[in-house]
mmCIF file of C-alpha atoms in Angstrom:
data_model
loop_
_atom_site.group_PDB
_atom_site.id
_atom_site.type_symbol
_atom_site.label_atom_id
_atom_site.label_comp_id
_atom_site.label_asym_id
_atom_site.label_seq_id
_atom_site.Cartn_x
_atom_site.Cartn_y
_atom_site.Cartn_z
ATOM 1 C CA UNK F 1 -116.928 11.724 -57.533
ATOM 2 C CA UNK F 2 -118.049 10.524 -54.142
ATOM 3 C CA UNK F 3 -121.003 8.201 -53.917
ATOM 4 C CA UNK F 4 -123.068 10.423 -51.689
ATOM 5 C CA UNK F 5 -122.724 13.321 -54.122
ATOM 6 C CA UNK F 6 -123.684 11.109 -57.042
ATOM 7 C CA UNK F 7 -126.762 9.816 -55.239
ATOM 8 C CA UNK F 8 -127.759 13.335 -54.236
ATOM 9 C CA UNK F 9 -128.059 14.257 -57.816
ATOM 10 C CA UNK F 10 -129.606 10.902 -58.958
ATOM 11 C CA UNK F 11 -132.100 11.128 -56.098
ATOM 12 C CA UNK F 12 -133.277 14.534 -57.272
ATOM 13 C CA UNK F 13 -133.756 13.214 -60.808
ATOM 14 C CA UNK F 14 -135.796 10.320 -59.543
ATOM 15 C CA UNK F 15 -138.007 12.455 -57.348
ATOM 16 C CA UNK F 16 -138.798 15.031 -60.115
ATOM 17 C CA UNK F 17 -139.292 12.505 -62.901
ATOM 18 C CA UNK F 18 -141.028 9.910 -60.565
ATOM 19 C CA UNK F 19 -138.907 7.167 -62.117
ATOM 20 C CA UNK F 20 -136.354 4.911 -60.626
ATOM 21 C CA UNK F 21 -132.810 3.976 -61.947
ATOM 22 C CA UNK F 22 -132.152 0.253 -61.997
ATOM 23 C CA UNK F 23 -128.882 -0.935 -60.239
ATOM 24 C CA UNK F 24 -127.290 -1.474 -63.666
ATOM 25 C CA UNK F 25 -128.430 1.917 -64.899
ATOM 26 C CA UNK F 26 -127.029 3.607 -61.823
ATOM 27 C CA UNK F 27 -123.589 1.886 -62.246
ATOM 28 C CA UNK F 28 -123.473 2.849 -65.890
ATOM 29 C CA UNK F 29 -124.396 6.513 -65.122
ATOM 30 C CA UNK F 30 -121.683 6.673 -62.345
ATOM 31 C CA UNK F 31 -119.078 5.552 -64.709
ATOM 32 C CA UNK F 32 -120.074 7.973 -67.444
ATOM 33 C CA UNK F 33 -120.471 10.981 -65.173
ATOM 34 C CA UNK F 34 -117.734 10.296 -62.605
ATOM 35 C CA UNK F 35 -115.320 12.902 -64.052
ATOM 36 C CA UNK F 36 -117.684 15.772 -63.414
ATOM 37 C CA UNK F 37 -116.456 17.990 -60.571
ATOM 38 C CA UNK F 38 -118.447 17.487 -57.461
ATOM 39 C CA UNK F 39 -119.307 21.191 -57.098
ATOM 40 C CA UNK F 40 -120.783 21.228 -60.599
ATOM 41 C CA UNK F 41 -122.703 17.965 -60.427
ATOM 42 C CA UNK F 42 -125.641 18.831 -58.174
ATOM 43 C CA UNK F 43 -125.817 22.403 -59.389
ATOM 44 C CA UNK F 44 -125.956 21.329 -62.976
ATOM 45 C CA UNK F 45 -128.684 18.763 -62.228
ATOM 46 C CA UNK F 46 -130.650 21.591 -60.406
ATOM 47 C CA UNK F 47 -130.487 23.751 -63.480
ATOM 48 C CA UNK F 48 -131.430 20.929 -65.784
ATOM 49 C CA UNK F 49 -134.438 19.893 -63.777
ATOM 50 C CA UNK F 50 -135.671 23.498 -63.705
ATOM 51 C CA UNK F 51 -135.375 23.852 -67.511
ATOM 52 C CA UNK F 52 -136.095 20.398 -68.811
ATOM 53 C CA UNK F 53 -139.740 19.649 -69.812
ATOM 54 C CA UNK F 54 -139.526 16.007 -70.412
ATOM 55 C CA UNK F 55 -140.469 13.436 -67.681
ATOM 56 C CA UNK F 56 -138.288 10.697 -68.769
ATOM 57 C CA UNK F 57 -134.906 9.882 -67.170
ATOM 58 C CA UNK F 58 -132.321 12.206 -68.814
ATOM 59 C CA UNK F 59 -129.449 10.526 -70.809
ATOM 60 C CA UNK F 60 -125.859 10.902 -69.350
ATOM 61 C CA UNK F 61 -124.969 13.257 -72.281
ATOM 62 C CA UNK F 62 -127.756 15.638 -71.167
ATOM 63 C CA UNK F 63 -126.533 15.702 -67.653
ATOM 64 C CA UNK F 64 -122.962 16.351 -68.799
ATOM 65 C CA UNK F 65 -124.016 19.324 -70.871
ATOM 66 C CA UNK F 66 -125.736 21.023 -67.943
ATOM 67 C CA UNK F 67 -123.065 20.177 -65.347
ATOM 68 C CA UNK F 68 -120.128 21.018 -67.543
ATOM 69 C CA UNK F 69 -121.779 23.951 -69.189
ATOM 70 C CA UNK F 70 -121.342 22.761 -72.693
ATOM 71 C CA UNK F 71 -124.656 23.874 -74.126
ATOM 72 C CA UNK F 72 -124.263 26.403 -76.946
ATOM 73 C CA UNK F 73 -125.625 29.268 -74.827
ATOM 74 C CA UNK F 74 -123.356 28.411 -71.898
ATOM 75 C CA UNK F 75 -120.299 28.054 -74.135
ATOM 76 C CA UNK F 76 -120.899 31.545 -75.609
ATOM 77 C CA UNK F 77 -120.823 33.083 -72.174
ATOM 78 C CA UNK F 78 -117.683 31.110 -71.115
ATOM 79 C CA UNK F 79 -115.887 32.071 -74.283
ATOM 80 C CA UNK F 80 -116.723 35.699 -73.717
ATOM 81 C CA UNK F 81 -115.672 35.661 -70.029
ATOM 82 C CA UNK F 82 -112.415 33.708 -70.902
ATOM 83 C CA UNK F 83 -111.527 36.158 -73.700
ATOM 84 C CA UNK F 84 -112.004 39.134 -71.299
ATOM 85 C CA UNK F 85 -109.821 37.632 -68.739
ATOM 86 C CA UNK F 86 -106.966 37.128 -71.175
ATOM 87 C CA UNK F 87 -107.217 40.706 -72.451
ATOM 88 C CA UNK F 88 -107.315 42.069 -68.888
ATOM 89 C CA UNK F 89 -104.416 39.882 -67.743
ATOM 90 C CA UNK F 90 -102.162 41.031 -70.732
ATOM 91 C CA UNK F 91 -102.921 44.761 -70.085
ATOM 92 C CA UNK F 92 -102.839 44.620 -66.336
ATOM 93 C CA UNK F 93 -100.248 41.939 -65.405
ATOM 94 C CA UNK F 94 -98.341 41.389 -68.605
ATOM 95 C CA UNK F 95 -96.306 38.431 -69.807
ATOM 96 C CA UNK F 96 -93.327 39.261 -67.647
ATOM 97 C CA UNK F 97 -95.333 37.536 -64.783
ATOM 98 C CA UNK F 98 -96.145 33.906 -64.406
ATOM 99 C CA UNK F 99 -99.957 33.522 -64.293
ATOM 100 C CA UNK F 100 -102.607 30.872 -63.544
ATOM 101 C CA UNK F 101 -106.212 31.428 -64.744
ATOM 102 C CA UNK F 102 -109.253 30.103 -63.031
ATOM 103 C CA UNK F 103 -110.286 28.332 -66.231
ATOM 104 C CA UNK F 104 -107.998 25.390 -67.285
ATOM 105 C CA UNK F 105 -109.181 25.656 -70.972
ATOM 106 C CA UNK F 106 -107.464 29.017 -71.130
ATOM 107 C CA UNK F 107 -104.224 27.412 -70.287
ATOM 108 C CA UNK F 108 -104.659 24.776 -73.080
ATOM 109 C CA UNK F 109 -105.397 27.432 -75.733
ATOM 110 C CA UNK F 110 -102.609 29.784 -74.724
ATOM 111 C CA UNK F 111 -100.263 26.703 -74.948
ATOM 112 C CA UNK F 112 -101.584 26.038 -78.450
ATOM 113 C CA UNK F 113 -100.944 29.731 -79.301
ATOM 114 C CA UNK F 114 -97.323 29.341 -78.402
ATOM 115 C CA UNK F 115 -97.402 30.194 -74.762
ATOM 116 C CA UNK F 116 -97.982 33.241 -72.516
ATOM 117 C CA UNK F 117 -94.799 35.153 -73.559
ATOM 118 C CA UNK F 118 -95.447 34.663 -77.276
ATOM 119 C CA UNK F 119 -99.092 35.688 -76.851
ATOM 120 C CA UNK F 120 -98.107 38.910 -75.268
ATOM 121 C CA UNK F 121 -95.652 39.693 -78.168
ATOM 122 C CA UNK F 122 -98.528 40.023 -80.634
ATOM 123 C CA UNK F 123 -99.748 43.535 -81.540
ATOM 124 C CA UNK F 124 -103.291 44.409 -80.445
ATOM 125 C CA UNK F 125 -104.870 43.941 -83.818
ATOM 126 C CA UNK F 126 -103.421 40.501 -84.229
ATOM 127 C CA UNK F 127 -104.356 39.501 -80.663
ATOM 128 C CA UNK F 128 -107.898 40.713 -80.998
ATOM 129 C CA UNK F 129 -108.321 38.707 -84.309
ATOM 130 C CA UNK F 130 -106.922 35.609 -82.684
ATOM 131 C CA UNK F 131 -109.256 35.818 -79.774
ATOM 132 C CA UNK F 132 -112.221 36.694 -82.009
ATOM 133 C CA UNK F 133 -111.824 33.898 -84.588
ATOM 134 C CA UNK F 134 -109.629 31.065 -83.370
ATOM 135 C CA UNK F 135 -110.142 31.267 -79.695
ATOM 136 C CA UNK F 136 -113.894 30.440 -79.711
ATOM 137 C CA UNK F 137 -113.317 27.321 -81.948
ATOM 138 C CA UNK F 138 -110.611 25.946 -79.752
ATOM 139 C CA UNK F 139 -112.511 26.741 -76.513
ATOM 140 C CA UNK F 140 -115.549 24.822 -77.611
ATOM 141 C CA UNK F 141 -113.570 22.038 -78.853
ATOM 142 C CA UNK F 142 -111.680 21.648 -75.517
ATOM 143 C CA UNK F 143 -114.857 22.116 -73.504
ATOM 144 C CA UNK F 144 -116.499 19.138 -75.183
ATOM 145 C CA UNK F 145 -113.944 16.552 -74.101
ATOM 146 C CA UNK F 146 -111.736 15.293 -71.436
ATOM 147 C CA UNK F 147 -108.396 17.022 -71.524
ATOM 148 C CA UNK F 148 -104.953 15.916 -70.398
ATOM 149 C CA UNK F 149 -101.526 17.643 -70.318
ATOM 150 C CA UNK F 150 -102.887 20.855 -69.087
ATOM 151 C CA UNK F 151 -100.142 23.361 -68.096
ATOM 152 C CA UNK F 152 -100.557 24.206 -64.416
ATOM 153 C CA UNK F 153 -99.215 27.588 -64.965
ATOM 154 C CA UNK F 154 -98.190 29.955 -67.804
ATOM 155 C CA UNK F 155 -94.661 31.021 -67.371
ATOM 156 C CA UNK F 156 -93.643 34.661 -67.835
ATOM 157 C CA UNK F 157 -90.340 36.222 -68.742
ATOM 158 C CA UNK F 158 -89.270 36.891 -65.193
ATOM 159 C CA UNK F 159 -87.022 34.484 -63.376
ATOM 160 C CA UNK F 160 -89.359 34.904 -60.462
ATOM 161 C CA UNK F 161 -92.036 32.288 -61.041
ATOM 162 C CA UNK F 162 -94.356 33.498 -58.231
ATOM 163 C CA UNK F 163 -97.890 32.920 -59.662
ATOM 164 C CA UNK F 164 -100.347 35.659 -60.196
ATOM 165 C CA UNK F 165 -103.922 34.194 -60.238
ATOM 166 C CA UNK F 166 -106.258 35.593 -62.854
ATOM 167 C CA UNK F 167 -109.959 35.521 -62.103
ATOM 168 C CA UNK F 168 -111.216 33.609 -58.973
ATOM 169 C CA UNK F 169 -108.076 32.630 -57.054
ATOM 170 C CA UNK F 170 -109.867 29.935 -55.029
ATOM 171 C CA UNK F 171 -111.333 28.350 -58.209
ATOM 172 C CA UNK F 172 -107.872 28.499 -59.864
ATOM 173 C CA UNK F 173 -106.233 26.696 -56.900
ATOM 174 C CA UNK F 174 -109.056 24.143 -56.789
ATOM 175 C CA UNK F 175 -108.741 22.944 -60.415
ATOM 176 C CA UNK F 176 -104.980 22.973 -60.251
ATOM 177 C CA UNK F 177 -104.911 20.872 -57.024
ATOM 178 C CA UNK F 178 -107.476 18.436 -58.354
ATOM 179 C CA UNK F 179 -105.922 17.968 -61.748
ATOM 180 C CA UNK F 180 -102.444 17.637 -60.112
ATOM 181 C CA UNK F 181 -103.779 14.919 -57.821
ATOM 182 C CA UNK F 182 -105.345 13.025 -60.541
ATOM 183 C CA UNK F 183 -102.179 13.169 -62.682
ATOM 184 C CA UNK F 184 -100.131 11.927 -59.797
ATOM 185 C CA UNK F 185 -102.488 8.977 -59.298
ATOM 186 C CA UNK F 186 -102.186 8.073 -63.013
ATOM 187 C CA UNK F 187 -98.409 8.290 -62.717
ATOM 188 C CA UNK F 188 -98.379 6.091 -59.688
ATOM 189 C CA UNK F 189 -100.587 3.475 -61.587
ATOM 190 C CA UNK F 190 -98.076 3.582 -64.526
ATOM 191 C CA UNK F 191 -95.234 3.018 -62.085
ATOM 192 C CA UNK F 192 -97.028 0.143 -60.366
ATOM 193 C CA UNK F 193 -97.897 -1.371 -63.749
ATOM 194 C CA UNK F 194 -94.165 -1.033 -64.704
ATOM 195 C CA UNK F 195 -93.095 -2.859 -61.550
ATOM 196 C CA UNK F 196 -95.553 -5.719 -62.124
ATOM 197 C CA UNK F 197 -94.301 -6.115 -65.589
ATOM 198 C CA UNK F 198 -90.756 -6.174 -64.435
ATOM 199 C CA UNK F 199 -91.667 -8.807 -61.875
ATOM 200 C CA UNK F 200 -93.298 -10.951 -64.492
ATOM 201 C CA UNK F 201 -90.204 -10.757 -66.691
ATOM 202 C CA UNK F 202 -87.991 -11.756 -63.781
ATOM 203 C CA UNK F 203 -90.360 -14.765 -63.024
ATOM 204 C CA UNK F 204 -90.373 -15.897 -66.558
ATOM 205 C CA UNK F 205 -86.646 -15.401 -67.185
#
């Protein structure tokens, strides 16, 4: 998260609560909130300040819940929307086509269910039961933590891997691009670390 976005949100909290973050507090909050997408950070703080009745500085966990929509009422809405997107995609697009949803958590859960193709092979009763009982539990679990190894797309049966975007295409492309960039950065760091370790071995040989 860019510094100016972080301070825009923090500044709003300071004005409304009439309290100031110390330098050490600000550094700690930046560290604990840094993974929140920029477009969700200020908006989440806006919502929190409209609904929150306390005048003390909010804890990082409170800010995260509003920004990442992990409050129980938010999660229920997200689960409902995600479930509908899956049912609509299966009925309108089918598992012959490679798809990408605008919600990365959907990708994680479909992966856990065995993949897009396997999900589409289930009869309607089995599918609806799966989405009714297992899906909400998995969704809420994934929503409450940082996730890695997210499939960027869900492959269909066809050899043509042109992606059909489900939901908001712009939002889907955004999370995919951001996640891919972060993954590449981590891989670069691992490679650099490996090079450094190799150099140390050579020097000590």
